[in-house]
Every structure is written in C-alpha cells, then in structure tokens.
PDB file of C-alpha atoms in Angstrom:
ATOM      1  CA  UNK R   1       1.191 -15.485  17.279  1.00  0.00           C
ATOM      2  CA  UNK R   2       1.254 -15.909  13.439  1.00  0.00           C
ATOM      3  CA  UNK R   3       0.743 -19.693  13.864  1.00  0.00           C
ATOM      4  CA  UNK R   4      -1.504 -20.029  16.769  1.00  0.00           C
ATOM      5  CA  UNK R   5      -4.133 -21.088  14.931  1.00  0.00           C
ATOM      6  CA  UNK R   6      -2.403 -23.556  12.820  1.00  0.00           C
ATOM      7  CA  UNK R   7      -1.989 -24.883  16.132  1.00  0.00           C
ATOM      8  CA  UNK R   8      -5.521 -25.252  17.613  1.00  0.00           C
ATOM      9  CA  UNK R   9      -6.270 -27.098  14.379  1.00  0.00           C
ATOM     10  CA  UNK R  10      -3.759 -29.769  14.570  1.00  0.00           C
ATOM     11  CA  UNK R  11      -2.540 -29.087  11.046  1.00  0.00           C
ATOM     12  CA  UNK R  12       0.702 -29.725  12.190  1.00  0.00           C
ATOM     13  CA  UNK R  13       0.190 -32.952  14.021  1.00  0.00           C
ATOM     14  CA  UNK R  14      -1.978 -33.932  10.314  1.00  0.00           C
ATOM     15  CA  UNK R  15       0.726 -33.028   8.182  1.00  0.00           C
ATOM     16  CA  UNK R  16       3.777 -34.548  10.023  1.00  0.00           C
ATOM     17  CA  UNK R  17       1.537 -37.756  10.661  1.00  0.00           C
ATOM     18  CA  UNK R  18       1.823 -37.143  14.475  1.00  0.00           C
ATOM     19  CA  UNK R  19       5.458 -36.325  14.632  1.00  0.00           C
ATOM     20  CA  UNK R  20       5.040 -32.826  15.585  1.00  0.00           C
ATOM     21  CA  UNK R  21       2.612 -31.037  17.290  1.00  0.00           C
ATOM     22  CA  UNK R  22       3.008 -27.103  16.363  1.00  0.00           C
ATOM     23  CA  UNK R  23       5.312 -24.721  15.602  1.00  0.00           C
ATOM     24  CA  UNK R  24       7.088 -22.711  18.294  1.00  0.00           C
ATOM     25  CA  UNK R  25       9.034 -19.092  17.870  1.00  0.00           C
ATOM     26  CA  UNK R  26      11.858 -18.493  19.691  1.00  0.00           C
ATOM     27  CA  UNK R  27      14.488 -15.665  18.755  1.00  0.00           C
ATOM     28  CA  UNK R  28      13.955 -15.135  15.239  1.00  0.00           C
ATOM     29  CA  UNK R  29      13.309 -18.979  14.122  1.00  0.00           C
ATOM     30  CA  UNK R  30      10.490 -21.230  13.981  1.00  0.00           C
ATOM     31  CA  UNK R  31      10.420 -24.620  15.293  1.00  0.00           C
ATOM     32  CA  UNK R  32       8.632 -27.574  14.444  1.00  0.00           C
ATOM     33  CA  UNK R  33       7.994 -28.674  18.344  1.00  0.00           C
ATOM     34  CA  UNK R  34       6.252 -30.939  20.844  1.00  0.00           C
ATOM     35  CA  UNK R  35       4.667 -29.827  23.981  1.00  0.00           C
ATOM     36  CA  UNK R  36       5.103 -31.652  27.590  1.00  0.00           C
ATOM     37  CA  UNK R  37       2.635 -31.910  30.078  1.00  0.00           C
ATOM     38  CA  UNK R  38       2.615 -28.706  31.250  1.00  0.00           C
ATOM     39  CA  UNK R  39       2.115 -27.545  27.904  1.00  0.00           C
ATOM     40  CA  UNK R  40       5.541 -26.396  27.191  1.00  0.00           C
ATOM     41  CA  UNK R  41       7.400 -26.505  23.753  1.00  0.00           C
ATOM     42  CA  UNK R  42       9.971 -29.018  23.516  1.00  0.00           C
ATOM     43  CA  UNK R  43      12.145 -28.898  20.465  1.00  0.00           C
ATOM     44  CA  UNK R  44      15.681 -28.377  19.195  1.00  0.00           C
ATOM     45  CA  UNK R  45      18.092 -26.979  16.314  1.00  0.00           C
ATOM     46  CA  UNK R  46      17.457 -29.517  14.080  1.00  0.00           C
ATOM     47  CA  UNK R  47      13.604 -28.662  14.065  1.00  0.00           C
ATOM     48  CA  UNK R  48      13.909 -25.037  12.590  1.00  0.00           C
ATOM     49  CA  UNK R  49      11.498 -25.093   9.987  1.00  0.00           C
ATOM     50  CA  UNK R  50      11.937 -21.234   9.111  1.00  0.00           C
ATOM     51  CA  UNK R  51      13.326 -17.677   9.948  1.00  0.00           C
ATOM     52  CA  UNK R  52      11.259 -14.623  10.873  1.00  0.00           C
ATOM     53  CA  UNK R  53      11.972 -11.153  11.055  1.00  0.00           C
ATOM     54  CA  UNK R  54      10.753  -7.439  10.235  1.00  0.00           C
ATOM     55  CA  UNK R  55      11.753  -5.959   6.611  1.00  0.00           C
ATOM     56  CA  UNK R  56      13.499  -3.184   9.160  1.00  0.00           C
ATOM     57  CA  UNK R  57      15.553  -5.291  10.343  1.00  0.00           C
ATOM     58  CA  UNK R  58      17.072  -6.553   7.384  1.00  0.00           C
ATOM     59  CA  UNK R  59      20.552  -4.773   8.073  1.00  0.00           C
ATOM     60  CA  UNK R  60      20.817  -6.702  10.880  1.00  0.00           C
ATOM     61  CA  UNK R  61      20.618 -10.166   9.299  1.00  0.00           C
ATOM     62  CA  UNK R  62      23.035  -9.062   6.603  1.00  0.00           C
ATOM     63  CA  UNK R  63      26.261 -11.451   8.239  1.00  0.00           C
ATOM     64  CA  UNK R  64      23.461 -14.147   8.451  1.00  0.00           C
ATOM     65  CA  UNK R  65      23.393 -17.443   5.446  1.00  0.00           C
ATOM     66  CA  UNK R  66      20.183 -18.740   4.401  1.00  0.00           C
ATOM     67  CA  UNK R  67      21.448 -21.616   2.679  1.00  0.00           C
ATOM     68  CA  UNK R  68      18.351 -23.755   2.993  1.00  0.00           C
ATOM     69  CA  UNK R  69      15.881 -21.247   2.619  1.00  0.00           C
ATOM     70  CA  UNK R  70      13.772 -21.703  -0.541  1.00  0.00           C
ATOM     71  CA  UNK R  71      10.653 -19.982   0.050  1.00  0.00           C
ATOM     72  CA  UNK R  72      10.837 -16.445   1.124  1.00  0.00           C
ATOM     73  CA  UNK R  73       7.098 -15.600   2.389  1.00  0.00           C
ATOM     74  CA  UNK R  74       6.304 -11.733   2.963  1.00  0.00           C
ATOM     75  CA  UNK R  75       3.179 -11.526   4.715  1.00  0.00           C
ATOM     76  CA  UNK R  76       1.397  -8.295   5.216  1.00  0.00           C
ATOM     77  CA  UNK R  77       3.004  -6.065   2.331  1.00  0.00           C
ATOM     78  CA  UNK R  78       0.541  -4.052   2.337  1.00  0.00           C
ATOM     79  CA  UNK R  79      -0.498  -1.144   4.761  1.00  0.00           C
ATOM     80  CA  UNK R  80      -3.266   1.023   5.436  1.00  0.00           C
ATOM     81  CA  UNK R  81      -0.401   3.027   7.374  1.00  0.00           C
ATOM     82  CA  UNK R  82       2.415   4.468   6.235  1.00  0.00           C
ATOM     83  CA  UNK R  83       5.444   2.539   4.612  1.00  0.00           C
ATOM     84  CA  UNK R  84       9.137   2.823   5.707  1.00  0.00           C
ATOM     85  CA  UNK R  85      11.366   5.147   3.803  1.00  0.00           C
ATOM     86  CA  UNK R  86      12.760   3.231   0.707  1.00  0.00           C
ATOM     87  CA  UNK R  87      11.033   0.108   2.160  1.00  0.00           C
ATOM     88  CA  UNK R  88      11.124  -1.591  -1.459  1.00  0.00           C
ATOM     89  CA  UNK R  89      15.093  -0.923  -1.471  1.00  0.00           C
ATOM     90  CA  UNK R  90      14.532  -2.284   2.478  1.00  0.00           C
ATOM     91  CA  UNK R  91      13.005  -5.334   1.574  1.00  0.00           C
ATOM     92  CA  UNK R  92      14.962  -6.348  -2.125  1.00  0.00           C
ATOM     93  CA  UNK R  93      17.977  -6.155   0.787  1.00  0.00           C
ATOM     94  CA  UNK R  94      16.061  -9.050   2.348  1.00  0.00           C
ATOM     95  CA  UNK R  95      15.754 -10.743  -0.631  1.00  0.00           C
ATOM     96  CA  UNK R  96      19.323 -10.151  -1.338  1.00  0.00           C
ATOM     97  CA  UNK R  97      20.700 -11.840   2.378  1.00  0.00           C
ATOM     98  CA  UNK R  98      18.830 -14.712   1.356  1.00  0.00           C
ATOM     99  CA  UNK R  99      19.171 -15.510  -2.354  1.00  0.00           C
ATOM    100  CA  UNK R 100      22.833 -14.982  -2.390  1.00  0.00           C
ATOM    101  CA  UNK R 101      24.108 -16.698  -5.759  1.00  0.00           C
ATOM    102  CA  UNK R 102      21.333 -19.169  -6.069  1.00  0.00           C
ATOM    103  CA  UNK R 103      18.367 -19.289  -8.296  1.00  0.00           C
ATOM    104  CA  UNK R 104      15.821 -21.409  -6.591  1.00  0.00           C
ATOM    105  CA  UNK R 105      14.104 -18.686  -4.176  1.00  0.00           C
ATOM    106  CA  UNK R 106      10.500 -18.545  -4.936  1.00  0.00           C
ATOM    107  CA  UNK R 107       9.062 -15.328  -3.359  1.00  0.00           C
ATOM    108  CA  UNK R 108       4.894 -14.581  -2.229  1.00  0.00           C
ATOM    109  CA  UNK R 109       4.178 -11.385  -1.428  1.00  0.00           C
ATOM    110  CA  UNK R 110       0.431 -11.578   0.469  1.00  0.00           C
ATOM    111  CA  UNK R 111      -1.509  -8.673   1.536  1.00  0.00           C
ATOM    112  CA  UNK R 112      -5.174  -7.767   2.436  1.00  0.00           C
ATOM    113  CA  UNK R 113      -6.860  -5.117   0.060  1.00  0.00           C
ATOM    114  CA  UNK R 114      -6.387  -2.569   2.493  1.00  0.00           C
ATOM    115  CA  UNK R 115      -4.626   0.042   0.034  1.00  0.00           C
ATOM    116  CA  UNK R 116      -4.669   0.773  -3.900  1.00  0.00           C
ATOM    117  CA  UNK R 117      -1.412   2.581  -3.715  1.00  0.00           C
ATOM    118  CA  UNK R 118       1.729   0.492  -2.310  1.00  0.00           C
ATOM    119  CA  UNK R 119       5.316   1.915  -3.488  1.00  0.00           C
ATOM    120  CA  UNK R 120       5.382  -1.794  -4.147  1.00  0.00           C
ATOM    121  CA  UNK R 121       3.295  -1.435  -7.042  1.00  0.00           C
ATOM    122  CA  UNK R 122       5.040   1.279  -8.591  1.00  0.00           C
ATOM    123  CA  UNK R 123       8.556  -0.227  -7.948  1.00  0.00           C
ATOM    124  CA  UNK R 124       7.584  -3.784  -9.552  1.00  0.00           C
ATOM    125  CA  UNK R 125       5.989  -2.087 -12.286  1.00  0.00           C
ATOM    126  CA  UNK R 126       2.658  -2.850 -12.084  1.00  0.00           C
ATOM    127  CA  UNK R 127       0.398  -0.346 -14.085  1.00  0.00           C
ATOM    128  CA  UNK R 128      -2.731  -3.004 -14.089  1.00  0.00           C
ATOM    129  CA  UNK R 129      -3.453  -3.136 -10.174  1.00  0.00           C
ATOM    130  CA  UNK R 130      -6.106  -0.242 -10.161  1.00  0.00           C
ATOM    131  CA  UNK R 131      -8.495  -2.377 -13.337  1.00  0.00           C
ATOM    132  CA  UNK R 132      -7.834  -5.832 -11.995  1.00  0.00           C
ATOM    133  CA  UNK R 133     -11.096  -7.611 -11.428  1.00  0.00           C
ATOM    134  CA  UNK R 134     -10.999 -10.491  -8.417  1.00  0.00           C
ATOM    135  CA  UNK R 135     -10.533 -13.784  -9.403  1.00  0.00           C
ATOM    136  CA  UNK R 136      -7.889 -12.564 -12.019  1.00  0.00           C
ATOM    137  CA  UNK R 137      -3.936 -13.131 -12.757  1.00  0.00           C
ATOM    138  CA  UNK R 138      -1.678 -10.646 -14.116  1.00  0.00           C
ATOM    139  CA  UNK R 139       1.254 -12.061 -15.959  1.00  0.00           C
ATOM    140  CA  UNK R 140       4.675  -8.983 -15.477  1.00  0.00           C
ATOM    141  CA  UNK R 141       7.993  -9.697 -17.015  1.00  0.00           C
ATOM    142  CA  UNK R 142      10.746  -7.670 -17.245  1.00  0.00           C
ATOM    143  CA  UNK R 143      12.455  -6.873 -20.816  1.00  0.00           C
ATOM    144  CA  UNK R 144      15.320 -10.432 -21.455  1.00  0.00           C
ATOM    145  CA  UNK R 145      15.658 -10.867 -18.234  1.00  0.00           C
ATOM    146  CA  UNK R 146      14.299 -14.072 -16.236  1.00  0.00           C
ATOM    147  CA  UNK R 147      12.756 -12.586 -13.863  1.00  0.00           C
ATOM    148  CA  UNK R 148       8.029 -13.579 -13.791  1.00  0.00           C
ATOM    149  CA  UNK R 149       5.865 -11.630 -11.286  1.00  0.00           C
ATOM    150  CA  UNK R 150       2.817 -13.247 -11.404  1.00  0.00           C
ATOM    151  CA  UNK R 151       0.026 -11.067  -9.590  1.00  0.00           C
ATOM    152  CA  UNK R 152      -3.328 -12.578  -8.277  1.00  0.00           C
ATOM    153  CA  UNK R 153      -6.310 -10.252  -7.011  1.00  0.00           C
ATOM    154  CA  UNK R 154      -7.794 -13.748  -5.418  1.00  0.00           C
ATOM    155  CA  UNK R 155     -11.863 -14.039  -5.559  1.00  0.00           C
ATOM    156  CA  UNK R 156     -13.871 -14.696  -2.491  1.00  0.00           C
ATOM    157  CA  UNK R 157     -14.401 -17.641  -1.104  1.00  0.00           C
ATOM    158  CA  UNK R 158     -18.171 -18.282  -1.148  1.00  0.00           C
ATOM    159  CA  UNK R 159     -18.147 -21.150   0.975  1.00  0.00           C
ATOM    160  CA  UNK R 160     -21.540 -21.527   3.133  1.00  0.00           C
ATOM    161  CA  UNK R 161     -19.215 -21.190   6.289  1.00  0.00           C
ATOM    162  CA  UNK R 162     -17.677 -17.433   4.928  1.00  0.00           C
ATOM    163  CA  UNK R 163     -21.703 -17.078   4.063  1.00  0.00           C
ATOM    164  CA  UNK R 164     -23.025 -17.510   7.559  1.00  0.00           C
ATOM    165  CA  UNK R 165     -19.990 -16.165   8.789  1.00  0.00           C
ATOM    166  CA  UNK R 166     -21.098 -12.508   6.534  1.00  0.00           C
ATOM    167  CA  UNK R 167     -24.225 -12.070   8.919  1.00  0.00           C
ATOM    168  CA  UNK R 168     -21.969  -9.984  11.350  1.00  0.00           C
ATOM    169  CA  UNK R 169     -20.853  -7.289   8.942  1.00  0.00           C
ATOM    170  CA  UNK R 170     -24.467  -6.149   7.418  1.00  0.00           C
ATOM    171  CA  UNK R 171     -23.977  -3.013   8.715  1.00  0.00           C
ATOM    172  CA  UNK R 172     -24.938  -0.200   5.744  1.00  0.00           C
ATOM    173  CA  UNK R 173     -21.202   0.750   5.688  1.00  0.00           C
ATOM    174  CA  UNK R 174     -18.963   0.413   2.189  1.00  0.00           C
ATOM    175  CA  UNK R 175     -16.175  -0.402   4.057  1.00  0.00           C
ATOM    176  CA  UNK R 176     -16.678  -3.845   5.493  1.00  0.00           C
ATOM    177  CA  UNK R 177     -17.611  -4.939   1.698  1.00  0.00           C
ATOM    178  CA  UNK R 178     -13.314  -5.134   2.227  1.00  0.00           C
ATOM    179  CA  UNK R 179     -14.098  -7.609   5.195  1.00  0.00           C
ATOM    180  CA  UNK R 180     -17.071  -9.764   3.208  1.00  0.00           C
ATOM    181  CA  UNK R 181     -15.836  -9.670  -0.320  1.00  0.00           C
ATOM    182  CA  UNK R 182     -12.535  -8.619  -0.862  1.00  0.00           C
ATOM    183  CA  UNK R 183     -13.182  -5.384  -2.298  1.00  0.00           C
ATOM    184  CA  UNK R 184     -10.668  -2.876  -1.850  1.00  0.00           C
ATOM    185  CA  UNK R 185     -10.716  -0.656   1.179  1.00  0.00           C
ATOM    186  CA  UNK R 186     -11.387   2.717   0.348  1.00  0.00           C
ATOM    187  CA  UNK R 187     -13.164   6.036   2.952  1.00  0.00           C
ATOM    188  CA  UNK R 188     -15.762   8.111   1.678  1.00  0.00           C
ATOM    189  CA  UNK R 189     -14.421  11.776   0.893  1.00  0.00           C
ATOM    190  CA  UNK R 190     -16.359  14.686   0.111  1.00  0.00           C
ATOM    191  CA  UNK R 191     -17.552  15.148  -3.420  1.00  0.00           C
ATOM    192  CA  UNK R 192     -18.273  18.561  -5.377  1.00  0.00           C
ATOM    193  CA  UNK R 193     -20.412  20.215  -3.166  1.00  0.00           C
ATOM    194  CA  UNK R 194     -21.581  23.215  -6.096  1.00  0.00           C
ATOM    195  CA  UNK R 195     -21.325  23.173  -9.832  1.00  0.00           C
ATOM    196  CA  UNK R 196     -19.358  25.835 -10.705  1.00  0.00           C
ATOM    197  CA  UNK R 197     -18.349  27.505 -14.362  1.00  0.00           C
ATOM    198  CA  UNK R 198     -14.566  28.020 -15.331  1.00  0.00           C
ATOM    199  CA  UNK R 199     -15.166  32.005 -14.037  1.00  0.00           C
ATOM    200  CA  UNK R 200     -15.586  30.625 -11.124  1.00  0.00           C
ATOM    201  CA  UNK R 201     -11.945  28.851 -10.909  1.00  0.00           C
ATOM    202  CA  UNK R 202      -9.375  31.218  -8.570  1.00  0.00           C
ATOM    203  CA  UNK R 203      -6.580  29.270  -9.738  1.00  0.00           C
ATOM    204  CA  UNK R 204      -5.133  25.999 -10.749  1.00  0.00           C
ATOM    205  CA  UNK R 205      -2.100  23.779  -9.062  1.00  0.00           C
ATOM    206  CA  UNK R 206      -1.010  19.741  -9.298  1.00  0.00           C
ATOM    207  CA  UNK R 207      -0.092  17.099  -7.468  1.00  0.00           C
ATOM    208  CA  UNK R 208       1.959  14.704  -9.515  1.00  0.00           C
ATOM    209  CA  UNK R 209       1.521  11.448  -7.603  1.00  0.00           C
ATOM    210  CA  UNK R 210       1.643   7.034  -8.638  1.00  0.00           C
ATOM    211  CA  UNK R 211       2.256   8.258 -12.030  1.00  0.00           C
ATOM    212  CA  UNK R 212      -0.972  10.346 -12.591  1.00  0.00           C
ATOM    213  CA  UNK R 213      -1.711  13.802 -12.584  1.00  0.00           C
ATOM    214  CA  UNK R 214      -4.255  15.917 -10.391  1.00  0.00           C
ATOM    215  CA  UNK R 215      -5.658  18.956 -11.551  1.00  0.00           C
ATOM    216  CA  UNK R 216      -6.380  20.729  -7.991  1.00  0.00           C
ATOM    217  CA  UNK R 217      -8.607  23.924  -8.588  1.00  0.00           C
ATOM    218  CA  UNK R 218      -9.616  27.104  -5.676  1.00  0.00           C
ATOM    219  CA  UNK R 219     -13.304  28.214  -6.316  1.00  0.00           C
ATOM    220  CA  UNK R 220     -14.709  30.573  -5.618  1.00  0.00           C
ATOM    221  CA  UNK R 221     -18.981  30.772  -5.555  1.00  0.00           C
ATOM    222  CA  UNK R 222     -20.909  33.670  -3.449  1.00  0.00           C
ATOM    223  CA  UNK R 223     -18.154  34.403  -1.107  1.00  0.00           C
ATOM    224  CA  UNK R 224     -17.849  29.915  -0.276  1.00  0.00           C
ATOM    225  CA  UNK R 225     -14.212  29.135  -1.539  1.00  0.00           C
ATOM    226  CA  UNK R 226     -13.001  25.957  -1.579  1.00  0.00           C
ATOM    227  CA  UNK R 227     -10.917  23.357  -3.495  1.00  0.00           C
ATOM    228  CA  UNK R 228     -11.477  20.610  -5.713  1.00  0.00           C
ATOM    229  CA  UNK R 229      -9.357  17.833  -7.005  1.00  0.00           C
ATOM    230  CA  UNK R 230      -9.996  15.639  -9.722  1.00  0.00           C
ATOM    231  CA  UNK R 231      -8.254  13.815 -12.665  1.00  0.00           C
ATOM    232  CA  UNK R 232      -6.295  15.575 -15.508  1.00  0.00           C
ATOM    233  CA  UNK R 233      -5.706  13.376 -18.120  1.00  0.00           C
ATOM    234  CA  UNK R 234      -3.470  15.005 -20.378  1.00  0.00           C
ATOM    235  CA  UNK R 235       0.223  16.854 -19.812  1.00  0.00           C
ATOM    236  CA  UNK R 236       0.218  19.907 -17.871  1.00  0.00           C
ATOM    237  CA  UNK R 237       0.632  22.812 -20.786  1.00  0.00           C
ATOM    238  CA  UNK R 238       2.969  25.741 -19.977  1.00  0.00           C
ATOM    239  CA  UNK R 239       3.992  23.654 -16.432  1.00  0.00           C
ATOM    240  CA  UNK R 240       6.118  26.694 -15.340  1.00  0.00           C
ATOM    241  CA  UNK R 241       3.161  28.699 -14.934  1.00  0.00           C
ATOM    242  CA  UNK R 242       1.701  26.925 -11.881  1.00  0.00           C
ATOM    243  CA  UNK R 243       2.347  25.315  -8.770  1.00  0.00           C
ATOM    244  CA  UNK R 244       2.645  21.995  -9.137  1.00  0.00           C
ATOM    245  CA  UNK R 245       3.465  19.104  -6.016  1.00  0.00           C
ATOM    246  CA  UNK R 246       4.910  16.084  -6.219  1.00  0.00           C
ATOM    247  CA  UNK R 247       7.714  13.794  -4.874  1.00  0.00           C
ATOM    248  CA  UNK R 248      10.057  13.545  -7.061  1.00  0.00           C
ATOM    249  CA  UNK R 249      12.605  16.534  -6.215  1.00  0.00           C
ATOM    250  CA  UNK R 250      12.986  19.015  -8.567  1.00  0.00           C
ATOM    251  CA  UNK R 251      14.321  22.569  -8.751  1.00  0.00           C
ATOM    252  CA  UNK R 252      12.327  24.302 -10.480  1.00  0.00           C
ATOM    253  CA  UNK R 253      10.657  27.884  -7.940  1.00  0.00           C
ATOM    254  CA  UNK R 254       7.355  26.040  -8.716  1.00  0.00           C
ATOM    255  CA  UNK R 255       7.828  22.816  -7.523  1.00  0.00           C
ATOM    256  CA  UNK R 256       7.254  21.228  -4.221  1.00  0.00           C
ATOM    257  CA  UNK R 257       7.852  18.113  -2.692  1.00  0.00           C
ATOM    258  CA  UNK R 258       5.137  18.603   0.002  1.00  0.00           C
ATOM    259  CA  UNK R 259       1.885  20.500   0.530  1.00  0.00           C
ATOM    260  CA  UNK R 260       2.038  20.622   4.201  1.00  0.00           C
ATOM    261  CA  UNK R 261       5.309  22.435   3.603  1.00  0.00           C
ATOM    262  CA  UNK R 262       4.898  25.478   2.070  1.00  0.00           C
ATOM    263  CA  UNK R 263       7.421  27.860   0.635  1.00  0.00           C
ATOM    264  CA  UNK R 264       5.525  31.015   0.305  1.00  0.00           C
ATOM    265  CA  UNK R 265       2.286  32.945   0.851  1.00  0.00           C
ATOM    266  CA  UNK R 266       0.225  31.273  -2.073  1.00  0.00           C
ATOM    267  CA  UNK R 267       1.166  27.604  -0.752  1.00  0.00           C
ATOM    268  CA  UNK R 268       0.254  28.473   2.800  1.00  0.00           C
ATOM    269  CA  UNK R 269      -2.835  29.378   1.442  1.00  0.00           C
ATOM    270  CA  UNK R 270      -3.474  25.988  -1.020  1.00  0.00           C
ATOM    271  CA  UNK R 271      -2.220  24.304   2.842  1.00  0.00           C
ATOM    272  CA  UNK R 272      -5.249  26.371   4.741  1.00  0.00           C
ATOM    273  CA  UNK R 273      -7.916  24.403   2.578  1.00  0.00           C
ATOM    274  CA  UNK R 274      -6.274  21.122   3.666  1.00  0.00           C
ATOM    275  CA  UNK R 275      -6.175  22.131   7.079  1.00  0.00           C
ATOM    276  CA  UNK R 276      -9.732  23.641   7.435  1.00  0.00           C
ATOM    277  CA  UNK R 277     -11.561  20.532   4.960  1.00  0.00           C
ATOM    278  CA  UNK R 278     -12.640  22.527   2.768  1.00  0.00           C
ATOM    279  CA  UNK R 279     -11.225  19.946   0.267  1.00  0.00           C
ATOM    280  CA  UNK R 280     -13.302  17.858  -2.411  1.00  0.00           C
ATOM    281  CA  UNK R 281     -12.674  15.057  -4.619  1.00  0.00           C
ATOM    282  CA  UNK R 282     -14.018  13.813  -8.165  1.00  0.00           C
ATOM    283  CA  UNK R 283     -14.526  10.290  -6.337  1.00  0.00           C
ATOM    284  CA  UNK R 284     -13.515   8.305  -3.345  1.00  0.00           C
ATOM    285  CA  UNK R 285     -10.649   6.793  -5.667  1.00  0.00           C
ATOM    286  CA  UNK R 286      -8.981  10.198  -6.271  1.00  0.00           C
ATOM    287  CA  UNK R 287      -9.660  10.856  -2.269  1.00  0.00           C
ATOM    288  CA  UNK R 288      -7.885   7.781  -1.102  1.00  0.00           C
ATOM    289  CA  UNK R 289      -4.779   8.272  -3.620  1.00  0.00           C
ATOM    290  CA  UNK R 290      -4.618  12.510  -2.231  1.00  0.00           C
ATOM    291  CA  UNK R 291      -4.653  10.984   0.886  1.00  0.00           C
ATOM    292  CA  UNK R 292      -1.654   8.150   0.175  1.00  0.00           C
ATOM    293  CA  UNK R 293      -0.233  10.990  -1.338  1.00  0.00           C
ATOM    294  CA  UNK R 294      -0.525  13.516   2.243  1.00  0.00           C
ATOM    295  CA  UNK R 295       0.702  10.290   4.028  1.00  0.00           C
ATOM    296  CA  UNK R 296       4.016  10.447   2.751  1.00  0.00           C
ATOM    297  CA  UNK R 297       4.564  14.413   2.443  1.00  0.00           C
ATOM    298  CA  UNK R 298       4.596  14.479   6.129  1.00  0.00           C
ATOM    299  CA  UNK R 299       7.542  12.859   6.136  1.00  0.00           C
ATOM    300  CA  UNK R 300       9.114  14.569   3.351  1.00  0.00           C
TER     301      UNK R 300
END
C-alpha cells in the first residue's frame, strides 16, 4: 500500500498531534483513520483526506466533483514499460474532472529516472530534459498564457544513512548507478562492431522519432551485413528517395508508421536485422530512444 510506510513511522499520529493514527484506502478514497484493538481501521466520511485512482480510469470519474481537491499528485508518470494510447490526452482528462472552473489546482508530476523518453515530455514541451544536470530546475511557460511548469531533475541525497545504505548495490553494473545516484536508467546496446568506409554502406533509411532524426545504415563488410543507427543532425535531403519510419502518419509510398510492420520486400528485410540482432547503435542513448521508439510500433 502507497502509505504503509507512512504508517510504521507514525508520521501521521506526529502530524495530527495524536488525532489520527494512519491513513486507510477503501474504494477509491483515503481516510485519515484510527485502528481498534484488533488492529482494524476505524474511520468515517468526514475523514477523507484524498481520492485515488488509475489515469485509465479517468472516464469513469467523469460524473464525479472534486470540489475540495487542491492538490492533484501523479505519482509514477514515468515508465520503463509502455504508456497507454494518448495517455497525456488520458490524464489532462483527469486534470480536467478535477479543476473544473477553478484556478487553485496545483499539480506534481513525480517519477523515478527510469526513462529519457516519456510522451509527457514531448506533449509539455520540454526540449531540455535530455541536458538537465541533477540538482537543477527548468523554468517552461507557455506563450501569454498563465500557465508555469516548473521541472526539477532532484540531486541525491547524500545523507550517511543513503551512504551506508549504497553498500548493497556495488555490483560492477551501470544500471544500479539509477538505484544509488539518480542517474538515468539506461541498457547497454551493441556499439559499431567494424569501421567501415561509405562503399561499404548498402543503403540508407530513418526513423523519425522525439523530434530527432536517425540515420539507420545496412553494411556490408566481407560477406558480415549488418545495421547501424546513429544520429543525423541535419534534414533528410531528397526525403522521397528513402525509406523513412516514424509515427506520425503520413502518405507518402515511403513512409511507415512501424518497422515491425513492413509493407514490402525491402522493409521485411530492414525488419530481419531487428529480428536476428544484428543491430548497432552510436551509444547507449540512441539504443534506449530505438528501443522507446520499437515499444510503441508494436502497437501501431
């Protein structure tokens, strides 16, 4: 339970001078409660210190007034997994059930660093997530309106508990640096396994994807083909000439929304590197945004 260990510390208890001793879900609300003898909750309707339900379920809480609410908290925002179809439209639907006409909402957003990419990001506009340092705040506003995001990458805490505490990831394994220090989760993908010269290149395809562009290349070297992706960082010149994958639909004979659904013999052969890994990236970050990318073409 979300709060269980609020409970076992007696923050409650602290922080309502004694008058309660937890919080209690029941049915979509939380309750400020008490607990009898035998250890269960005791409480009633005029204890509901919050609501609490899945962003999927927002169409269901539609006919629902959140008068009192002030503080919408979304916990968990970000996924390692895949998101829900239009989940930004999913959750500003949310937001929408709650604020009504008023103006006092405040909303957090928290999340572990468990993913660069979030459609999150590119919805809310913001362009700085990937260079953000920890311990730094990003100020976003939008054109006249009101409206402030304010977006922290929050430092570790080097307390000498977290410290001690650090002793049972020292494995030799990047990944737990996400666990110890905040650092952003990321695998390892395969790099360029041979240098190779531009005779060498079989041909060239894209994958448009988070607003960048991915030069994707078949070599060819001594009878070993395989393909490598990396970052383009200018337009794509004479973009009818070549394949070119991304999610935004488009008519064009050349374009498609998914490589895992090919359209003719060439793509089924761009899929058959994919499917026998005998696919390398520039760096891990270009590897972990192809693989956001795959993620969400399955579903395509």
């Amino acid at each position: 339970m979300l709060f269980a260990g609020v409970n076992a510390l007696n923050i409650v208890s602290d922080l309502s001078n004694g008058e309660f001793q937890g919080v209690h879900y029941y049915a979509g609300k939380l309750y400020l409660c008490n607990y009898d003898d035998a250890g269960k909750a005791i409480y009633n309707d005029g204890n509901v210190l919050g609501y609490m339900f899945a962003v999927s379920s927002g169409e269901h809480n539609k006919s629902t007034s959140y008068p009192h609410v002030t503080t919408i908290m979304f916990d968990e925002f970000l996924t390692s997994g895949t998101y829900l179809p239009d989940e930004f439209v999913l959750f500003m639907n949310v937001v929408s059930t709650i604020v009504r006409r008023r103006t006092n909402v405040k909303i957090f957003m928290l999340g572990n660093t468990v993913n660069r990419f979030s459609p999150y990001f590119v919805e809310m506009g913001f362009k700085n997530i990937a260079d953000m340092k920890q311990g730094t705040i990003d100020l976003y506003q939008y054109g006249n309106s009101e409206l402030k995001v304010v977006v922290e990458y929050c430092a570790t805490t080097n307390s000498k508990e977290n410290k001690k505490e650090n002793k049972y990831f020292a494995f030799d394994n990047p990944k737990l640096e996400m666990i110890t220090g905040g650092a952003w989760e990321m695998s390892i993908y395969p790099h360029l396994p041979l240098k190779y010269k531009p005779k060498h290149v079989l041909m060239n395809y894209y994958i448009e994807f988070n607003d960048r562009i991915y030069d994707c290349e078949i070599i060819e070297i001594d009878g070993i083909s395989f393909t490598y992706i990396h970052n383009k960082t200018t337009p794509i010149k004479n973009e009818d000439s070549y394949y070119i994958y991304s999610l935004e639909h488009n008519p064009k004979m050349n374009y498609n929304r998914s490589i895992l659904k090919p359209i003719n013999t060439i793509q089924e052969r761009i899929l058959w590197y994919f499917r026998t890994d005998r696919v390398f990236y520039q760096n891990n970050e270009v590897g972990d945004t192809i693989n956001n990318y795959l993620k969400i073409a399955r579903g395509v």
